[in-house]
Amino acid sequence: MEKYKILEHKADLKIRAFGKTKQNLFSNALLAMSDSQRAEVSNQKTKREIKVKSPNLSLLLVDFLSEALYLSQVNKEVYKDVEFKKFSDTEIEAELIGNETKSFGEDIKAITYHDLEIYQEGNGIWQATILFDI
Amino acid sequence: MFSKKDFIKISEYLWEIPKSFRPDMQVPARVYASEKMLEDIFRDESLNQLINTTTLPGIVKYALAMPDIHEGYSFPIGGVAATKYPDGAISPGGVGYDISCSVRLLKSEYTEKEIRPYLDKLATEIQKEVPSGLGRGRQIKLSIEEINRILERGVPYLVEKGYGEKEDIENCEERGRMEEADASCISERAKNRGRDQLGTLGSGNHFCEIQKVETIFDEKTAEVFGLFKDQIVIMVHCGSRGLGHQIATDYIRIMMKAMPKYGIKLPDRELACVPFNSPEGQRYFKAMCAAASYSWSNRHMITHYIREAWKNVLGGKANLKLVYDVAHNIAKVEEHEVDGKKMKLIVHRKGATRAFPPGHPDLPEKYKGVGQPVLLPSSMGTPSYILVGQKEGKEAFYTTAHGSGRRMSRHAAIRRFSGGVVIQNLKQRGIIVKCHSLRGIAEEASGAYKDVEEVVEVIHQAGLSKKVARLTPLAVIKGE
C-alpha cells in the first residue's frame, strides 16, 4: 500500500493519503504534509504532545493536521511520525515525533476543508483527500 | 462541464451565467473574459466555484470573475462578491488564507542605464536583506505586545518608531491601517505565527522584482504617479504570512460551527460564512482588518530593508519612494450605487484588485484627479502593468484583475519545466534570478500562467482599469 499520492490541482497542493486503519491514515496524511514542507532537518530530535477534539472524523483530520502545522511553524520543527495515545472519531491525544529544521522549502499556509473526503474502500483501506493552501 | 451556450454575451468582454442555471443561485454569475479565454476557464473548477459564490446570503447583483480567474476553493481566485450591509454574509473563504495579500511599487530616480552596472549587487543585497521567512532569515522575534501595536496601529506606528517616511502612510491603501482593527479578536496562535515574520516575503508566487518602465501608455497619469520611461522601479508581492493564515483557519472553523444557528447552508464547506453583523462576523472582520494592518506593516518593513540595501550599494542619497500599495485578498465595507441607489456593501475581493475611479474620496489627494493606481504583477520574467481605476468600473464594484492567473498546476509545471533551464532562458534575456529553490522557479515558470497581455487587454477594453505603463523585469528576487 502506498502511503499517499499527490493529485492534480492548479494552484494548491492536493493529496490522497491511505491507511490500513484510521490511525495509519492520519499518520500518513501527516507524513504527506511534512514531506511537502521539504524541510532541511537537523539531527536534533523533538516530540510534542497534542490534544485535539472535533465534531467528526473528517474535521478531526483537518484539526489534527492544523495543530501539527501550527507547532511546526512556531517551533521550526517537522513531524514525520505520530504515536497515538487516544484515538476516536472525535478526539486525539498523541505525541508528534520529528526533528528541528534549518529551513522549509515550501510554506504550507493552511489545511482547507475543500473537497475533504474520508472513506473506507471495499478492500478495507482508508482514504482521505486533502487540499493544502500553499 | 460548461460550454459557451451556458452564457449570455453581455459585451465583447463580459459573459453571464443566468440565475436559472442552478436552482440555488441567488444572483447571476458574470465573467470578464475574451471569447478565447473562456475556453481556458472551462477547463477547471473555477466556474462551479463562481456559481457556488452566487449562493452567499445577501449577495447583491451578481458574483463576478476577473479575467485571471482560476480554480481555488470556496471563491475562485479572481472572484468578487458584494453582500448587503449590515446583515449580508461575510466569508473568510472570500478573502482567502493569505489575508490582505498585496502588491506595492517603489520608484527610484534612476534609469536602467544608470543602474545596470549595479544590478547584480543590488539583487544580491536585497535578497540578503529581505528573507523569505522559511529559513534562518532575519532572527527577530517580536513580543506579543509589539505584535498587538502593529495589528492595531499599522504603518503609522512603524513610521513613529523611525521606520520609513511619513509619505509612505499617505501612499498606502487605508493609510496603512484599518480603523476597525482589533487585536483582541485574534488568537495567541495567530500572533505567535506572526512574531518572527514581519519583513519576510513567504514562498510560492511572492517575490520582489527590480523592473524598468518599458512603455508608457498614458503620459499624464504616469506623470502623476511619478513614472517615466526607462525608470527603475521595485515591485513587492506578499501578504500577512502565518498570522493571516492562522486567522483564516481559526475563523473558518468558528463559522462552520455557527452557521446552523443562522440557518445557513452552502454547497462548499470552505465558503463558510455568517451575517456580517453577528458576533462571529464582527470578530472575524475586526481580526481581518488587523491582519491587513499587519500585512501593510510587513511590506513597510520590507521597504525599509530594501531601502537599506539600496543605500548600501548606491550611496546615502539614493532613495525609493512608495507609489502605492493595494490589496487583492480582502473584504471591505464600501459605498456603491446599486440600481440607482447608493448603498453600503461588504465587498469580498479574492485575487481581485480594488480600482477606484478619479475623484473617489478614499484616494490619496495627489491621485484624486486621475484615479487609483492599480498594480498588476505578472508571472516570473514577464511584464507587469500599472493601470488606473476608471468610472466605467462601477458595474464591477470598482474591481479589476490581480495578475495573470495560473493555467497549469504547480505539479504539472515541475514536470514540464526545469528550474535550471528557466533561469538560463531568463539570463539570456538579461534577467537575473536570485532564488535558492530551483523547484520554486519551475513552479512559477511563466509558461504555467495565462498570458498577462490577454488579461490586461480585457480589463482595459472592458473599462475596469486603463493601461498606464508596462514594466519589464530586470531581477527577480526570492529571499533566503
PDB file of C-alpha atoms in Angstrom, chain B residues 204-209 211 377-384 404 417-419 422-423 426 429 431-435 437-450 473 475-478:
ATOM      1  CA  GLY B 204       5.111  30.484  -3.813  1.00  0.00           C
ATOM      2  CA  ASN B 205       4.349  33.357  -6.158  1.00  0.00           C
ATOM      3  CA  HIS B 206       5.525  36.006  -3.684  1.00  0.00           C
ATOM      4  CA  PHE B 207       8.505  37.984  -4.877  1.00  0.00           C
ATOM      5  CA  CYS B 208      10.443  41.178  -5.055  1.00  0.00           C
ATOM      6  CA  GLU B 209      11.422  42.382  -8.531  1.00  0.00           C
ATOM      7  CA  GLN B 211      11.890  46.337 -13.021  1.00  0.00           C
ATOM      8  CA  PRO B 377       2.182  41.773 -11.281  1.00  0.00           C
ATOM      9  CA  SER B 378       2.660  39.046 -13.787  1.00  0.00           C
ATOM     10  CA  SER B 379       4.399  35.689 -13.729  1.00  0.00           C
ATOM     11  CA  MET B 380       8.154  35.417 -13.373  1.00  0.00           C
ATOM     12  CA  GLY B 381      10.076  37.011 -16.219  1.00  0.00           C
ATOM     13  CA  THR B 382       7.063  38.557 -17.960  1.00  0.00           C
ATOM     14  CA  PRO B 383       5.900  42.197 -17.951  1.00  0.00           C
ATOM     15  CA  SER B 384       3.853  43.680 -15.110  1.00  0.00           C
ATOM     16  CA  SER B 404      -2.084  36.720 -14.946  1.00  0.00           C
ATOM     17  CA  PHE B 417       9.882  22.948 -16.809  1.00  0.00           C
ATOM     18  CA  SER B 418      13.339  22.638 -15.342  1.00  0.00           C
ATOM     19  CA  GLY B 419      14.291  25.398 -12.897  1.00  0.00           C
ATOM     20  CA  VAL B 422      14.134  28.621 -16.855  1.00  0.00           C
ATOM     21  CA  ILE B 423      16.956  30.574 -15.159  1.00  0.00           C
ATOM     22  CA  LEU B 426      15.844  34.427 -18.318  1.00  0.00           C
ATOM     23  CA  ARG B 429      17.134  37.881 -21.851  1.00  0.00           C
ATOM     24  CA  ILE B 431      17.073  38.942 -16.317  1.00  0.00           C
ATOM     25  CA  ILE B 432      18.838  37.992 -13.082  1.00  0.00           C
ATOM     26  CA  VAL B 433      17.152  35.434 -10.788  1.00  0.00           C
ATOM     27  CA  LYS B 434      18.090  35.212  -7.117  1.00  0.00           C
ATOM     28  CA  CYS B 435      16.279  32.229  -5.665  1.00  0.00           C
ATOM     29  CA  SER B 437      14.900  26.791  -4.854  1.00  0.00           C
ATOM     30  CA  LEU B 438      15.090  25.507  -8.433  1.00  0.00           C
ATOM     31  CA  ARG B 439      11.804  23.778  -7.781  1.00  0.00           C
ATOM     32  CA  GLY B 440      10.232  27.117  -6.837  1.00  0.00           C
ATOM     33  CA  ILE B 441      11.485  28.551 -10.124  1.00  0.00           C
ATOM     34  CA  ALA B 442       9.926  25.702 -12.123  1.00  0.00           C
ATOM     35  CA  GLU B 443       6.599  26.060 -10.266  1.00  0.00           C
ATOM     36  CA  GLU B 444       6.447  29.742 -11.101  1.00  0.00           C
ATOM     37  CA  ALA B 445       7.679  29.497 -14.708  1.00  0.00           C
ATOM     38  CA  SER B 446       5.759  31.921 -16.918  1.00  0.00           C
ATOM     39  CA  GLY B 447       4.520  29.033 -19.098  1.00  0.00           C
ATOM     40  CA  ALA B 448       2.392  27.908 -16.135  1.00  0.00           C
ATOM     41  CA  TYR B 449       0.408  31.151 -16.276  1.00  0.00           C
ATOM     42  CA  LYS B 450      -2.097  32.762 -18.596  1.00  0.00           C
ATOM     43  CA  PRO B 473      11.720  42.627 -15.042  1.00  0.00           C
ATOM     44  CA  ALA B 475      15.982  40.981 -11.490  1.00  0.00           C
ATOM     45  CA  VAL B 476      13.651  38.540  -9.717  1.00  0.00           C
ATOM     46  CA  ILE B 477      14.445  38.092  -6.026  1.00  0.00           C
ATOM     47  CA  LYS B 478      13.080  35.443  -3.690  1.00  0.00           C
TER      48      LYS B 478
END
